[in-house]
Short mmCIF file of C-alpha atoms and ligand atoms in Angstrom, two decimals:
data_model
loop_
_atom_site.label_atom_id
_atom_site.label_comp_id
_atom_site.label_asym_id
_atom_site.label_seq_id
_atom_site.Cartn_x
_atom_site.Cartn_y
_atom_site.Cartn_z
CA MET A 1 -10.76 102.87 -22.01
CA SER A 2 -9.12 100.88 -24.80
CA PRO A 3 -8.71 102.36 -28.28
CA PHE A 4 -11.49 101.59 -30.78
CA LEU A 5 -10.56 102.35 -34.37
CA VAL A 6 -12.77 101.82 -37.39
CA THR A 7 -11.02 101.78 -40.77
CA ARG A 8 -12.73 101.63 -44.12
CA THR A 9 -10.20 99.82 -46.30
CA LEU A 10 -12.13 100.58 -49.47
CA PRO A 11 -13.29 104.03 -50.53
CA GLU A 12 -17.10 104.37 -50.27
CA ASP A 13 -17.48 104.57 -54.03
CA ALA A 14 -15.65 101.24 -54.38
CA THR A 15 -18.54 99.63 -52.48
CA ASP A 16 -20.99 101.35 -54.84
CA ALA A 17 -19.01 100.15 -57.84
CA ALA A 18 -18.88 96.60 -56.49
CA LEU A 19 -22.65 96.58 -55.85
CA ARG A 20 -23.33 97.90 -59.35
CA ALA A 21 -21.03 95.33 -60.96
CA ASP A 22 -22.53 92.44 -58.95
CA VAL A 23 -26.14 93.49 -59.63
CA LEU A 24 -25.50 94.06 -63.35
CA MET A 25 -23.76 90.72 -63.71
CA GLY A 26 -26.29 88.84 -61.54
CA LEU A 27 -29.49 90.24 -63.05
CA THR A 28 -28.31 89.74 -66.63
CA SER A 29 -27.14 86.13 -66.05
CA THR A 30 -29.21 83.01 -66.71
CA PRO A 31 -30.31 81.93 -64.16
CA LYS A 32 -30.28 85.26 -62.29
CA THR A 33 -28.19 85.45 -59.10
CA LEU A 34 -27.23 87.97 -56.43
CA PRO A 35 -24.26 87.53 -54.06
CA PRO A 36 -25.15 87.17 -50.34
CA LYS A 37 -22.86 89.91 -49.04
CA TRP A 38 -25.45 92.53 -50.10
CA PHE A 39 -28.00 91.25 -47.55
CA TYR A 40 -26.09 92.96 -44.79
CA ASP A 41 -27.06 96.60 -44.43
CA ALA A 42 -28.10 97.65 -40.88
CA GLN A 43 -31.53 96.04 -41.33
CA GLY A 44 -30.03 92.86 -42.80
CA SER A 45 -27.54 92.54 -39.94
CA GLU A 46 -30.39 92.93 -37.43
CA LEU A 47 -32.46 90.31 -39.24
CA PHE A 48 -29.47 87.95 -39.21
CA GLU A 49 -29.18 88.36 -35.43
CA LYS A 50 -32.89 87.46 -35.13
CA ILE A 51 -32.27 84.37 -37.29
CA THR A 52 -29.59 83.20 -34.84
CA GLU A 53 -32.24 83.11 -32.09
CA LEU A 54 -34.85 81.13 -34.04
CA PRO A 55 -35.73 77.64 -32.77
CA GLU A 56 -35.07 76.19 -36.25
CA TYR A 57 -31.64 77.84 -36.68
CA TYR A 58 -29.37 75.43 -34.79
CA PRO A 59 -25.91 76.50 -36.17
CA THR A 60 -25.38 79.44 -33.81
CA ARG A 61 -26.33 77.44 -30.69
CA ALA A 62 -24.24 74.46 -31.80
CA GLU A 63 -21.17 76.57 -32.55
CA ARG A 64 -21.57 78.45 -29.25
CA GLU A 65 -21.67 75.13 -27.39
CA ILE A 66 -18.33 74.14 -28.97
CA LEU A 67 -16.76 77.53 -28.25
CA VAL A 68 -17.86 77.43 -24.61
CA GLY A 69 -16.31 73.97 -24.21
CA ARG A 70 -13.13 74.54 -26.22
CA ALA A 71 -12.14 78.19 -25.80
CA GLY A 72 -9.47 77.24 -23.23
CA GLU A 73 -7.92 74.69 -25.60
CA ILE A 74 -8.02 77.20 -28.47
CA ALA A 75 -6.24 79.78 -26.32
CA ALA A 76 -3.63 77.28 -25.12
CA ALA A 77 -2.97 75.95 -28.65
CA THR A 78 -2.59 79.37 -30.28
CA GLY A 79 -1.41 81.82 -27.59
CA ALA A 80 -2.75 84.46 -29.97
CA ARG A 81 -1.91 88.12 -29.37
CA THR A 82 -3.94 89.26 -32.38
CA LEU A 83 -7.37 87.84 -33.15
CA VAL A 84 -8.71 88.69 -36.61
CA GLU A 85 -12.34 87.77 -37.20
CA LEU A 86 -13.71 87.68 -40.76
CA GLY A 87 -17.45 88.36 -41.15
CA SER A 88 -17.58 89.11 -37.43
CA GLY A 89 -21.18 90.43 -37.29
CA SER A 90 -22.17 90.90 -33.63
CA SER A 91 -18.95 89.17 -32.37
CA GLU A 92 -21.25 87.60 -29.79
CA LYS A 93 -19.82 84.03 -29.79
CA THR A 94 -16.28 85.35 -30.24
CA ARG A 95 -16.37 86.65 -26.67
CA TYR A 96 -15.60 83.15 -25.38
CA VAL A 97 -12.35 83.07 -27.35
CA ILE A 98 -11.49 86.68 -26.48
CA ASP A 99 -12.02 85.97 -22.79
CA ALA A 100 -9.88 82.82 -22.91
CA LEU A 101 -6.99 84.56 -24.74
CA THR A 102 -5.47 86.21 -21.68
CA GLY A 103 -2.48 87.63 -23.61
CA LEU A 104 -4.63 89.10 -26.40
CA HIS A 105 -3.38 92.53 -27.55
CA THR A 106 -5.64 93.43 -30.52
CA TYR A 107 -8.98 92.23 -31.85
CA VAL A 108 -9.57 93.00 -35.55
CA PRO A 109 -13.22 92.40 -36.53
CA VAL A 110 -13.72 92.57 -40.32
CA ASP A 111 -17.15 92.97 -41.89
CA VAL A 112 -18.98 94.70 -44.75
CA SER A 113 -21.60 95.84 -42.23
CA GLU A 114 -20.50 99.11 -40.61
CA SER A 115 -23.45 99.06 -38.19
CA ALA A 116 -22.59 95.56 -36.95
CA LEU A 117 -18.92 96.51 -36.47
CA THR A 118 -19.72 99.70 -34.57
CA GLN A 119 -22.21 98.05 -32.23
CA ALA A 120 -19.96 95.05 -31.55
CA GLY A 121 -16.85 97.19 -31.04
CA GLN A 122 -18.56 99.58 -28.65
CA ALA A 123 -19.94 96.69 -26.58
CA LEU A 124 -16.50 95.14 -26.37
CA ILE A 125 -14.36 98.10 -25.39
CA GLY A 126 -16.14 98.57 -22.07
CA GLU A 127 -15.54 94.94 -21.14
CA ARG A 128 -11.83 94.54 -22.00
CA PRO A 129 -10.14 97.88 -21.20
CA GLU A 130 -6.66 96.56 -22.04
CA LEU A 131 -7.70 95.32 -25.50
CA ASP A 132 -7.17 97.31 -28.72
CA VAL A 133 -10.11 96.91 -31.09
CA HIS A 134 -9.36 97.82 -34.71
CA ALA A 135 -12.46 97.23 -36.83
CA LEU A 136 -12.13 96.98 -40.62
CA ILE A 137 -15.03 97.74 -42.94
CA ALA A 138 -13.86 95.49 -45.73
CA ASP A 139 -14.73 92.66 -48.09
CA PHE A 140 -12.97 89.54 -46.85
CA THR A 141 -12.86 88.14 -50.40
CA GLY A 142 -10.92 91.07 -51.82
CA GLY A 143 -7.26 91.67 -50.95
CA LEU A 144 -7.57 92.25 -47.22
CA VAL A 145 -4.74 94.27 -45.66
CA LEU A 146 -4.44 93.81 -41.90
CA PRO A 147 -3.01 96.31 -39.41
CA ASP A 148 0.50 95.67 -38.16
CA THR A 149 -0.14 94.06 -34.77
CA PRO A 150 1.79 91.59 -32.61
CA GLY A 151 1.74 87.83 -33.35
CA PRO A 152 0.92 85.05 -33.01
CA ARG A 153 -2.15 85.73 -35.11
CA LEU A 154 -5.38 83.73 -34.98
CA VAL A 155 -7.92 84.24 -37.78
CA ALA A 156 -11.49 83.20 -36.87
CA PHE A 157 -14.14 82.56 -39.50
CA LEU A 158 -17.26 81.49 -37.66
CA GLY A 159 -20.97 81.01 -38.31
CA GLY A 160 -20.52 78.66 -41.27
CA THR A 161 -19.97 81.72 -43.51
CA LEU A 162 -17.37 79.73 -45.52
CA GLY A 163 -20.36 77.82 -46.93
CA ASN A 164 -21.67 81.00 -48.57
CA LEU A 165 -18.75 80.87 -51.02
CA LEU A 166 -18.86 78.62 -54.08
CA PRO A 167 -16.18 75.88 -54.18
CA ALA A 168 -13.75 77.80 -56.42
CA GLU A 169 -14.27 80.94 -54.35
CA ARG A 170 -13.58 78.91 -51.18
CA ALA A 171 -10.24 77.70 -52.52
CA ALA A 172 -9.18 81.25 -53.43
CA PHE A 173 -10.45 82.57 -50.10
CA LEU A 174 -8.61 79.95 -47.99
CA ALA A 175 -5.41 80.62 -49.94
CA SER A 176 -5.82 84.35 -49.22
CA VAL A 177 -6.34 83.61 -45.50
CA ARG A 178 -3.17 81.50 -45.51
CA ALA A 179 -1.33 84.48 -47.03
CA LEU A 180 -2.34 86.58 -43.99
CA LEU A 181 -0.65 84.10 -41.65
CA SER A 182 2.96 83.42 -40.71
CA PRO A 183 4.09 79.85 -39.99
CA GLY A 184 2.60 78.79 -36.65
CA ASP A 185 -0.36 81.22 -36.87
CA ALA A 186 -3.79 79.56 -36.91
CA LEU A 187 -7.26 79.54 -38.47
CA LEU A 188 -10.36 78.77 -36.39
CA LEU A 189 -13.08 77.75 -38.83
CA GLY A 190 -16.77 77.03 -38.20
CA THR A 191 -18.44 74.68 -40.68
CA ASP A 192 -22.01 73.42 -40.65
CA LEU A 193 -22.26 69.68 -41.31
CA VAL A 194 -24.35 67.60 -43.75
CA LYS A 195 -27.42 66.25 -42.00
CA GLU A 196 -31.07 65.32 -42.49
CA GLU A 197 -32.69 67.42 -45.25
CA ARG A 198 -35.72 68.42 -43.15
CA VAL A 199 -33.54 69.92 -40.40
CA LEU A 200 -31.47 71.85 -42.95
CA VAL A 201 -34.42 73.23 -44.91
CA GLU A 202 -36.29 74.33 -41.77
CA ALA A 203 -33.18 76.21 -40.59
CA TYR A 204 -33.47 78.36 -43.74
CA ASP A 205 -37.27 78.55 -43.93
CA ASP A 206 -38.49 79.30 -40.41
CA ALA A 207 -42.12 79.37 -39.41
CA ALA A 208 -41.99 83.03 -38.32
CA GLY A 209 -40.74 84.18 -41.73
CA VAL A 210 -37.60 85.94 -40.45
CA THR A 211 -35.35 84.25 -43.02
CA ALA A 212 -37.83 85.20 -45.75
CA ALA A 213 -37.57 88.86 -44.67
CA PHE A 214 -33.75 88.58 -44.58
CA ASN A 215 -33.73 87.10 -48.09
CA LYS A 216 -35.96 89.87 -49.48
CA ASN A 217 -33.83 92.54 -47.78
CA VAL A 218 -31.39 92.32 -50.68
CA LEU A 219 -34.14 93.78 -52.90
CA THR A 220 -34.60 96.68 -50.47
CA VAL A 221 -30.83 97.33 -50.55
CA ILE A 222 -30.86 97.44 -54.37
CA ASN A 223 -33.93 99.72 -54.35
CA ARG A 224 -32.24 102.16 -51.97
CA GLU A 225 -28.74 102.11 -53.46
CA LEU A 226 -29.54 101.83 -57.18
CA GLY A 227 -33.03 103.39 -57.32
CA ALA A 228 -34.63 100.08 -58.38
CA ASP A 229 -38.37 99.40 -58.06
CA PHE A 230 -38.38 95.81 -56.76
CA ASP A 231 -41.61 94.99 -54.91
CA PRO A 232 -40.42 92.52 -52.23
CA GLY A 233 -44.03 91.32 -51.87
CA ALA A 234 -43.94 90.17 -55.51
CA PHE A 235 -41.27 87.59 -54.64
CA GLU A 236 -41.53 84.44 -52.56
CA HIS A 237 -38.77 83.06 -50.33
CA VAL A 238 -37.52 79.59 -51.34
CA ALA A 239 -35.03 77.35 -49.48
CA LEU A 240 -34.08 73.99 -50.96
CA TRP A 241 -31.45 71.31 -50.40
CA ASP A 242 -29.23 70.52 -53.39
CA THR A 243 -28.20 66.90 -52.80
CA ASP A 244 -25.49 66.85 -55.48
CA ASN A 245 -23.70 69.97 -54.27
CA GLU A 246 -24.60 69.39 -50.61
CA TRP A 247 -25.71 72.95 -50.14
CA ILE A 248 -28.83 74.82 -49.15
CA GLU A 249 -29.86 77.30 -51.81
CA MET A 250 -31.95 80.36 -51.00
CA ARG A 251 -33.85 81.81 -53.90
CA LEU A 252 -36.44 84.48 -54.59
CA ARG A 253 -39.28 83.29 -56.84
CA SER A 254 -41.18 85.85 -58.88
CA ARG A 255 -44.89 85.46 -58.11
CA THR A 256 -45.92 86.95 -61.48
CA ALA A 257 -44.41 88.01 -64.81
CA GLN A 258 -42.92 91.42 -64.05
CA THR A 259 -40.32 93.93 -65.19
CA VAL A 260 -38.08 95.63 -62.63
CA LYS A 261 -36.25 98.85 -63.44
CA VAL A 262 -32.77 99.60 -62.08
CA PRO A 263 -32.18 103.24 -63.15
CA ALA A 264 -28.60 103.48 -61.85
CA LEU A 265 -27.67 100.68 -64.25
CA ASP A 266 -30.00 101.83 -67.01
CA LEU A 267 -31.48 98.36 -66.83
CA ALA A 268 -34.96 96.82 -67.13
CA VAL A 269 -35.04 93.19 -66.02
CA HIS A 270 -37.84 90.82 -66.93
CA PHE A 271 -38.87 88.02 -64.56
CA ALA A 272 -41.17 85.25 -65.83
CA ALA A 273 -43.90 84.04 -63.47
CA GLY A 274 -42.28 81.43 -61.21
CA GLU A 275 -38.73 82.37 -62.24
CA GLU A 276 -36.23 81.82 -59.43
CA MET A 277 -33.17 83.94 -58.66
CA ARG A 278 -30.43 82.48 -56.41
CA THR A 279 -29.48 84.75 -53.51
CA GLU A 280 -27.33 82.47 -51.32
CA VAL A 281 -25.78 79.05 -51.16
CA SER A 282 -24.91 77.62 -47.77
CA ALA A 283 -22.69 74.59 -48.26
CA LYS A 284 -22.70 71.87 -45.63
CA PHE A 285 -19.49 69.98 -45.00
CA ARG A 286 -18.00 66.61 -44.10
CA ARG A 287 -14.80 66.21 -42.11
CA ASP A 288 -12.73 64.82 -45.00
CA GLY A 289 -13.80 67.65 -47.29
CA VAL A 290 -12.84 70.33 -44.78
CA ARG A 291 -9.45 68.67 -44.18
CA ALA A 292 -8.79 68.50 -47.92
CA GLU A 293 -9.71 72.15 -48.51
CA LEU A 294 -7.55 73.33 -45.60
CA SER A 295 -4.57 71.21 -46.68
CA ALA A 296 -4.85 72.46 -50.27
CA ALA A 297 -4.52 76.00 -48.91
CA GLY A 298 -1.37 75.16 -46.91
CA LEU A 299 -3.13 74.83 -43.56
CA GLU A 300 -2.45 71.82 -41.32
CA PRO A 301 -5.63 70.57 -39.57
CA ALA A 302 -4.81 70.24 -35.86
CA HIS A 303 -8.17 69.95 -34.05
CA TRP A 304 -11.74 69.02 -35.00
CA TRP A 305 -14.49 69.57 -32.48
CA THR A 306 -18.25 69.08 -32.87
CA ASP A 307 -21.24 69.89 -30.67
CA GLY A 308 -22.94 67.07 -28.74
CA GLY A 309 -25.50 66.62 -31.52
CA GLY A 310 -22.79 66.35 -34.21
CA ARG A 311 -24.46 69.14 -36.16
CA PHE A 312 -21.65 71.69 -36.47
CA ALA A 313 -17.84 71.54 -36.45
CA LEU A 314 -15.11 73.89 -35.39
CA SER A 315 -11.63 73.18 -36.67
CA LEU A 316 -8.30 74.67 -35.76
CA SER A 317 -5.57 74.51 -38.37
CA VAL A 318 -2.04 75.83 -38.36
CA ALA A 319 -0.15 77.62 -41.14
CA ARG A 320 2.75 75.47 -42.35
C1 LIG B 401 -23.67 84.37 -41.64
S1 LIG B 401 -23.21 85.91 -40.90
C2 LIG B 401 -22.19 85.32 -39.54
C3 LIG B 401 -21.95 86.35 -38.47
C4 LIG B 401 -21.13 85.88 -37.27
N1 LIG B 401 -19.77 85.55 -37.68
C5 LIG B 401 -21.77 84.68 -36.63
O1 LIG B 401 -21.13 83.64 -36.55
O2 LIG B 401 -22.90 84.82 -36.15
C6 LIG B 401 -22.05 86.52 -42.08
C7 LIG B 401 -21.35 87.81 -41.68
O3 LIG B 401 -20.33 88.07 -42.66
C8 LIG B 401 -20.48 89.38 -43.19
N2 LIG B 401 -20.09 89.29 -44.60
C9 LIG B 401 -20.72 88.60 -45.59
N3 LIG B 401 -20.01 88.66 -46.72
C10 LIG B 401 -18.90 89.41 -46.44
C11 LIG B 401 -17.76 89.82 -47.21
N4 LIG B 401 -17.62 89.47 -48.50
N5 LIG B 401 -16.79 90.56 -46.59
C12 LIG B 401 -16.92 90.91 -45.28
N6 LIG B 401 -17.98 90.55 -44.50
C13 LIG B 401 -18.95 89.80 -45.08
C14 LIG B 401 -21.93 89.77 -42.97
O4 LIG B 401 -22.11 91.17 -42.88
C15 LIG B 401 -22.24 89.03 -41.66
O5 LIG B 401 -21.93 89.82 -40.53
#
């Protein structure tokens, strides 16, 4: 059996402090916002997996189609011995790359969700006995320190998660990814593409209401962790397409005028009837924009692959 290590790179109270700081800042801003990373407790990670199976949610199927077709090319181009995956979740699609990388020594899944990392790691170790799996419970936006493992290194960032960062955050994030790489190492990046508004909005507002439950889960997390008294039923899920920014925005709209208490922050927050709080952006990309952002971070775009429907892109870029 291969080794399976789980390392928490931040002390537990650092996560608490980060949640407190984000909630305080977000709920006292105008308009109110909450960052998407707090969706993902065990329940949130499970809800996200259900989203990936919804008929309306095409990105996972489209990205899987590309990975199935291109995993051999990715392996040949990178020859990676260490695969680091940021925001790895279930690692389900990553299997195609792991299987193609015959010389792979260590897989390093990185996620804020401990439950997702544990489940994914345990599933993997039985299948690849020669592979070391070193999971990191960590925030990929905050000074990631990777274990010392053999190169070449391939960093994968799949699922379109890059789109959850705002443009300035994306630039800082890509620069930090570049700093994890040596010349010749590579980044495999999944980006959802701009397309018809109806298709985009339905992907984030499914008929079964799974995305609505996922969106409201952030309120449940804040209730549990900070003793707040959010009533998720008093908020409505909203998904809209912002044409100027080319991103989907998920919001929670207060159904009535209400005051929510957050005792751990000594805070009472008033919501007007109809007031909307942003909980996620999901930017959609065009090829030129992705190339420009990668180049600005010191990454040389080498391959661009899309699914047959042209809905989603996977790019491979190399550290200069
Ligand atoms: C949209 S899901 C994508 C999951 C998977 N990569 C896929 O393609 O299906 C985003 C994943 O990133 C994780 N995540 C979100 N923000 C994070 C952060 N700041 N640091 C580390 N992980 C994060 C979530 O827990 C979740 O597993």
